[in-house]
Short mmCIF file of C-alpha atoms and ligand atoms in Angstrom, two decimals:
data_model
loop_
_atom_site.label_atom_id
_atom_site.label_comp_id
_atom_site.label_asym_id
_atom_site.label_seq_id
_atom_site.Cartn_x
_atom_site.Cartn_y
_atom_site.Cartn_z
CA ALA A 1 125.69 91.40 81.37
CA ARG A 2 124.56 94.24 79.08
CA ILE A 3 123.92 97.44 81.05
CA VAL A 4 122.09 100.54 79.84
CA VAL A 5 122.53 103.64 82.04
CA LEU A 6 120.01 106.52 82.17
CA ILE A 7 121.24 109.95 83.30
CA SER A 8 120.08 113.56 83.53
CA GLY A 9 123.05 115.31 85.13
CA THR A 10 126.81 115.26 85.61
CA GLY A 11 126.96 111.48 85.44
CA SER A 12 129.37 110.93 88.34
CA ASN A 13 127.68 107.59 89.00
CA LEU A 14 128.03 106.70 85.30
CA ALA A 15 131.71 107.65 85.42
CA ALA A 16 132.22 105.33 88.39
CA LEU A 17 130.49 102.45 86.56
CA LEU A 18 132.70 103.04 83.51
CA GLU A 19 135.86 103.15 85.65
CA ALA A 20 134.92 99.88 87.37
CA GLN A 21 134.17 98.26 84.00
CA ARG A 22 137.62 99.29 82.76
CA SER A 23 139.42 97.97 85.86
CA ASP A 24 137.43 94.70 85.76
CA ALA A 25 138.44 94.28 82.11
CA GLU A 26 142.11 94.88 82.93
CA ALA A 27 141.94 92.56 85.95
CA SER A 28 140.80 89.54 84.01
CA ALA A 29 140.80 88.65 80.33
CA GLY A 30 137.72 87.26 78.59
CA SER A 31 134.43 88.84 77.67
CA ALA A 32 132.16 90.55 80.16
CA GLN A 33 129.89 87.51 79.91
CA GLU A 34 132.64 85.04 80.93
CA ARG A 35 133.93 87.05 83.88
CA GLY A 36 130.40 87.77 85.06
CA SER A 37 131.04 91.46 85.04
CA TYR A 38 129.20 93.94 82.93
CA GLU A 39 129.45 96.03 79.80
CA ILE A 40 127.72 99.39 79.47
CA VAL A 41 126.25 99.16 75.97
CA GLY A 42 124.43 102.50 75.88
CA VAL A 43 123.64 105.68 77.79
CA VAL A 44 120.29 107.44 77.40
CA ALA A 45 119.47 110.90 78.79
CA ASP A 46 116.30 112.98 78.94
CA ARG A 47 118.29 116.18 78.22
CA ASP A 48 121.71 117.26 76.97
CA ALA A 49 123.26 115.99 80.20
CA ALA A 50 126.91 116.82 80.84
CA GLY A 51 127.38 113.18 81.83
CA LEU A 52 126.90 112.08 78.19
CA ALA A 53 130.53 113.11 77.63
CA HIS A 54 131.71 110.20 79.82
CA ALA A 55 129.98 107.77 77.46
CA ALA A 56 131.13 109.51 74.30
CA GLU A 57 134.75 109.43 75.53
CA ALA A 58 134.39 105.69 76.11
CA GLY A 59 132.93 105.18 72.62
CA ILE A 60 129.58 104.10 74.04
CA PRO A 61 126.44 104.96 72.04
CA THR A 62 124.38 107.77 73.57
CA SER A 63 120.94 109.15 72.83
CA VAL A 64 118.73 111.91 74.20
CA VAL A 65 114.97 111.43 74.51
CA ARG A 66 113.52 114.86 75.31
CA LEU A 67 110.01 115.25 76.65
CA LYS A 68 109.48 118.41 74.55
CA ASP A 69 110.19 116.44 71.36
CA HIS A 70 107.10 114.32 71.94
CA ALA A 71 103.37 115.01 71.80
CA ASP A 72 102.82 114.11 75.46
CA ARG A 73 104.22 112.13 78.37
CA ALA A 74 102.84 108.82 77.11
CA ALA A 75 104.61 109.31 73.77
CA TRP A 76 107.82 110.13 75.61
CA ASP A 77 107.44 107.01 77.80
CA ASP A 78 107.07 104.92 74.63
CA ALA A 79 110.06 106.56 72.93
CA LEU A 80 112.26 106.04 76.01
CA ALA A 81 111.22 102.38 76.26
CA ARG A 82 111.97 101.83 72.56
CA GLU A 83 115.38 103.52 72.84
CA VAL A 84 116.39 101.43 75.88
CA SER A 85 114.95 98.12 74.65
CA ALA A 86 116.73 98.50 71.30
CA LEU A 87 119.99 98.09 73.26
CA ALA A 88 118.80 94.71 74.63
CA PRO A 89 119.85 95.41 78.23
CA ASP A 90 120.08 92.74 80.92
CA LEU A 91 119.95 95.54 83.51
CA VAL A 92 118.89 99.20 83.32
CA VAL A 93 120.60 101.54 85.79
CA LEU A 94 119.07 104.94 86.63
CA ALA A 95 122.05 107.01 87.74
CA GLY A 96 120.79 110.49 88.45
CA PHE A 97 117.87 110.17 86.05
CA MET A 98 115.36 112.79 87.10
CA LYS A 99 112.14 111.47 85.59
CA LEU A 100 109.73 108.76 86.70
CA ILE A 101 109.85 105.57 84.66
CA GLY A 102 106.51 104.89 82.98
CA ALA A 103 104.74 101.59 82.34
CA PRO A 104 106.25 100.93 78.87
CA LEU A 105 109.82 100.70 80.19
CA LEU A 106 108.82 99.08 83.49
CA THR A 107 106.88 96.31 81.76
CA ALA A 108 109.59 95.75 79.15
CA HIS A 109 112.22 95.02 81.83
CA PRO A 110 110.43 93.80 84.99
CA GLY A 111 112.75 93.47 87.98
CA ARG A 112 115.66 94.64 85.83
CA ILE A 113 115.66 98.40 86.53
CA ILE A 114 117.57 99.78 89.52
CA ASN A 115 117.90 103.34 90.82
CA THR A 116 120.25 105.14 93.15
CA HIS A 117 118.83 107.73 95.55
CA PRO A 118 120.79 110.12 97.81
CA ALA A 119 118.85 109.42 101.03
CA LEU A 120 118.02 106.48 103.31
CA LEU A 121 114.65 105.45 101.84
CA PRO A 122 111.85 105.38 102.77
CA SER A 123 112.94 108.72 104.22
CA PHE A 124 113.15 111.66 101.86
CA PRO A 125 112.02 110.18 98.51
CA GLY A 126 111.70 112.34 95.41
CA ALA A 127 113.79 114.85 93.57
CA HIS A 128 115.24 116.70 96.62
CA GLY A 129 116.30 113.95 99.03
CA VAL A 130 119.45 115.74 100.18
CA ARG A 131 117.77 119.13 100.63
CA ASP A 132 114.82 117.56 102.50
CA ALA A 133 117.08 115.59 104.88
CA LEU A 134 119.15 118.69 105.65
CA ALA A 135 116.03 120.80 106.19
CA HIS A 136 114.61 118.18 108.55
CA GLY A 137 117.75 118.34 110.68
CA VAL A 138 118.69 114.65 110.54
CA LYS A 139 122.16 113.80 111.92
CA VAL A 140 122.58 110.81 109.61
CA THR A 141 121.40 110.37 106.03
CA GLY A 142 122.90 108.33 103.21
CA ALA A 143 122.29 106.62 99.89
CA SER A 144 120.02 103.80 98.73
CA VAL A 145 119.98 101.51 95.70
CA ILE A 146 116.50 100.22 94.96
CA GLU A 147 114.65 98.19 92.37
CA VAL A 148 112.39 100.57 90.42
CA ASP A 149 108.65 100.00 90.71
CA PRO A 150 105.75 102.22 89.56
CA GLY A 151 106.02 104.40 92.68
CA VAL A 152 108.37 107.28 93.53
CA ASP A 153 111.45 105.66 95.12
CA THR A 154 109.24 102.92 96.63
CA GLY A 155 110.87 99.81 95.15
CA ARG A 156 112.63 96.97 97.00
CA ILE A 157 115.75 98.23 98.80
CA LEU A 158 118.88 96.43 97.53
CA ALA A 159 121.61 98.33 99.43
CA GLN A 160 122.04 101.33 101.76
CA ARG A 161 124.93 103.23 103.32
CA ALA A 162 124.88 105.92 105.99
CA VAL A 163 126.51 109.34 105.70
CA ASP A 164 126.87 111.70 108.69
CA VAL A 165 125.51 115.23 108.37
CA LEU A 166 128.22 117.66 109.53
CA ASP A 167 127.70 121.06 111.18
CA GLY A 168 127.71 123.71 108.50
CA ASP A 169 126.84 121.24 105.74
CA THR A 170 125.19 122.77 102.71
CA GLU A 171 123.07 120.76 100.27
CA GLU A 172 126.09 120.70 97.94
CA SER A 173 128.70 119.63 100.50
CA LEU A 174 126.43 116.93 101.90
CA HIS A 175 125.42 115.72 98.42
CA GLU A 176 129.08 115.44 97.36
CA ARG A 177 129.83 113.21 100.38
CA ILE A 178 126.71 111.16 99.66
CA LYS A 179 127.67 110.79 95.99
CA ALA A 180 131.09 109.42 96.98
CA VAL A 181 129.33 106.65 98.95
CA GLU A 182 126.58 106.24 96.38
CA ARG A 183 128.83 105.46 93.44
CA GLU A 184 130.82 102.85 95.39
CA MET A 185 127.59 101.13 96.44
CA LEU A 186 126.12 101.29 92.92
CA VAL A 187 129.21 99.63 91.43
CA GLU A 188 128.95 96.82 94.01
CA VAL A 189 125.26 96.23 93.33
CA VAL A 190 125.75 96.28 89.53
CA ARG A 191 128.66 93.82 89.79
CA GLU A 192 126.60 91.50 92.01
CA ARG A 193 123.62 91.69 89.64
CA ALA A 194 125.87 91.12 86.63
CA CYS A 195 127.30 87.99 88.26
CA SER A 196 123.88 86.59 89.14
CA LEU A 197 122.61 87.34 85.62
CA ALA A 198 125.61 85.59 84.09
CA ARG A 199 125.00 82.33 86.01
C1 LIG B 1 122.80 111.44 92.42
O1 LIG B 1 123.01 111.67 93.80
C2 LIG B 1 121.48 110.75 92.22
O2 LIG B 1 121.17 109.80 93.21
C3 LIG B 1 120.53 111.92 92.33
O3 LIG B 1 121.17 112.98 91.66
C4 LIG B 1 122.57 112.74 91.67
C5 LIG B 1 123.02 112.64 90.24
O4 LIG B 1 124.39 112.67 90.24
N1 LIG B 1 119.27 111.60 91.73
P1 LIG B 1 125.21 112.31 88.89
O5 LIG B 1 124.42 112.89 87.71
O6 LIG B 1 125.31 110.81 88.82
O7 LIG B 1 126.53 113.00 89.08
#
């Protein structure tokens, strides 16, 4: 299956997907299609994200679609959809992409866009899930992988894993522990989806 990954930050989830792709390729010969695994065919960011380096190192095409380079949000939505669709993805993975996906991309790939979120949705949606959970005083939080719909983190939940909040946790320490769980779960969901798409 052809995967396009969208990022905005360090790309630790992208790095995990690349690592799993490499180990799958070593584990069994044959093309990604035959072994039902996946191939990341492009990485698109909305800014000069540090995570783009992971793709560049792997020789994967990257592109940046900046909001400020476009007349307005609708034009940016169109440009992002064109950039992603040009890569003919079977699955689009938002891995730390910090913008909402507009109608052009959603309608181009219905049911084929997934997102990872560092909280147990429907709790703590939005851009500060870790900070909000910590501030609320929860003892357990976690990570969720969802199907992207027009809402903010409101799509169908595909997978979740719990992460304990420890005394003295800061947003950073808690987020690092969540990210460790998040990337494992994302790789599993992408592999499962790739297999079902290959059938
Ligand atoms: C991830 O926890 C993602 O769920 C959240 O921001 C973080 C991005 O991490 N939106 P990275 O860019 O994949 O390292």
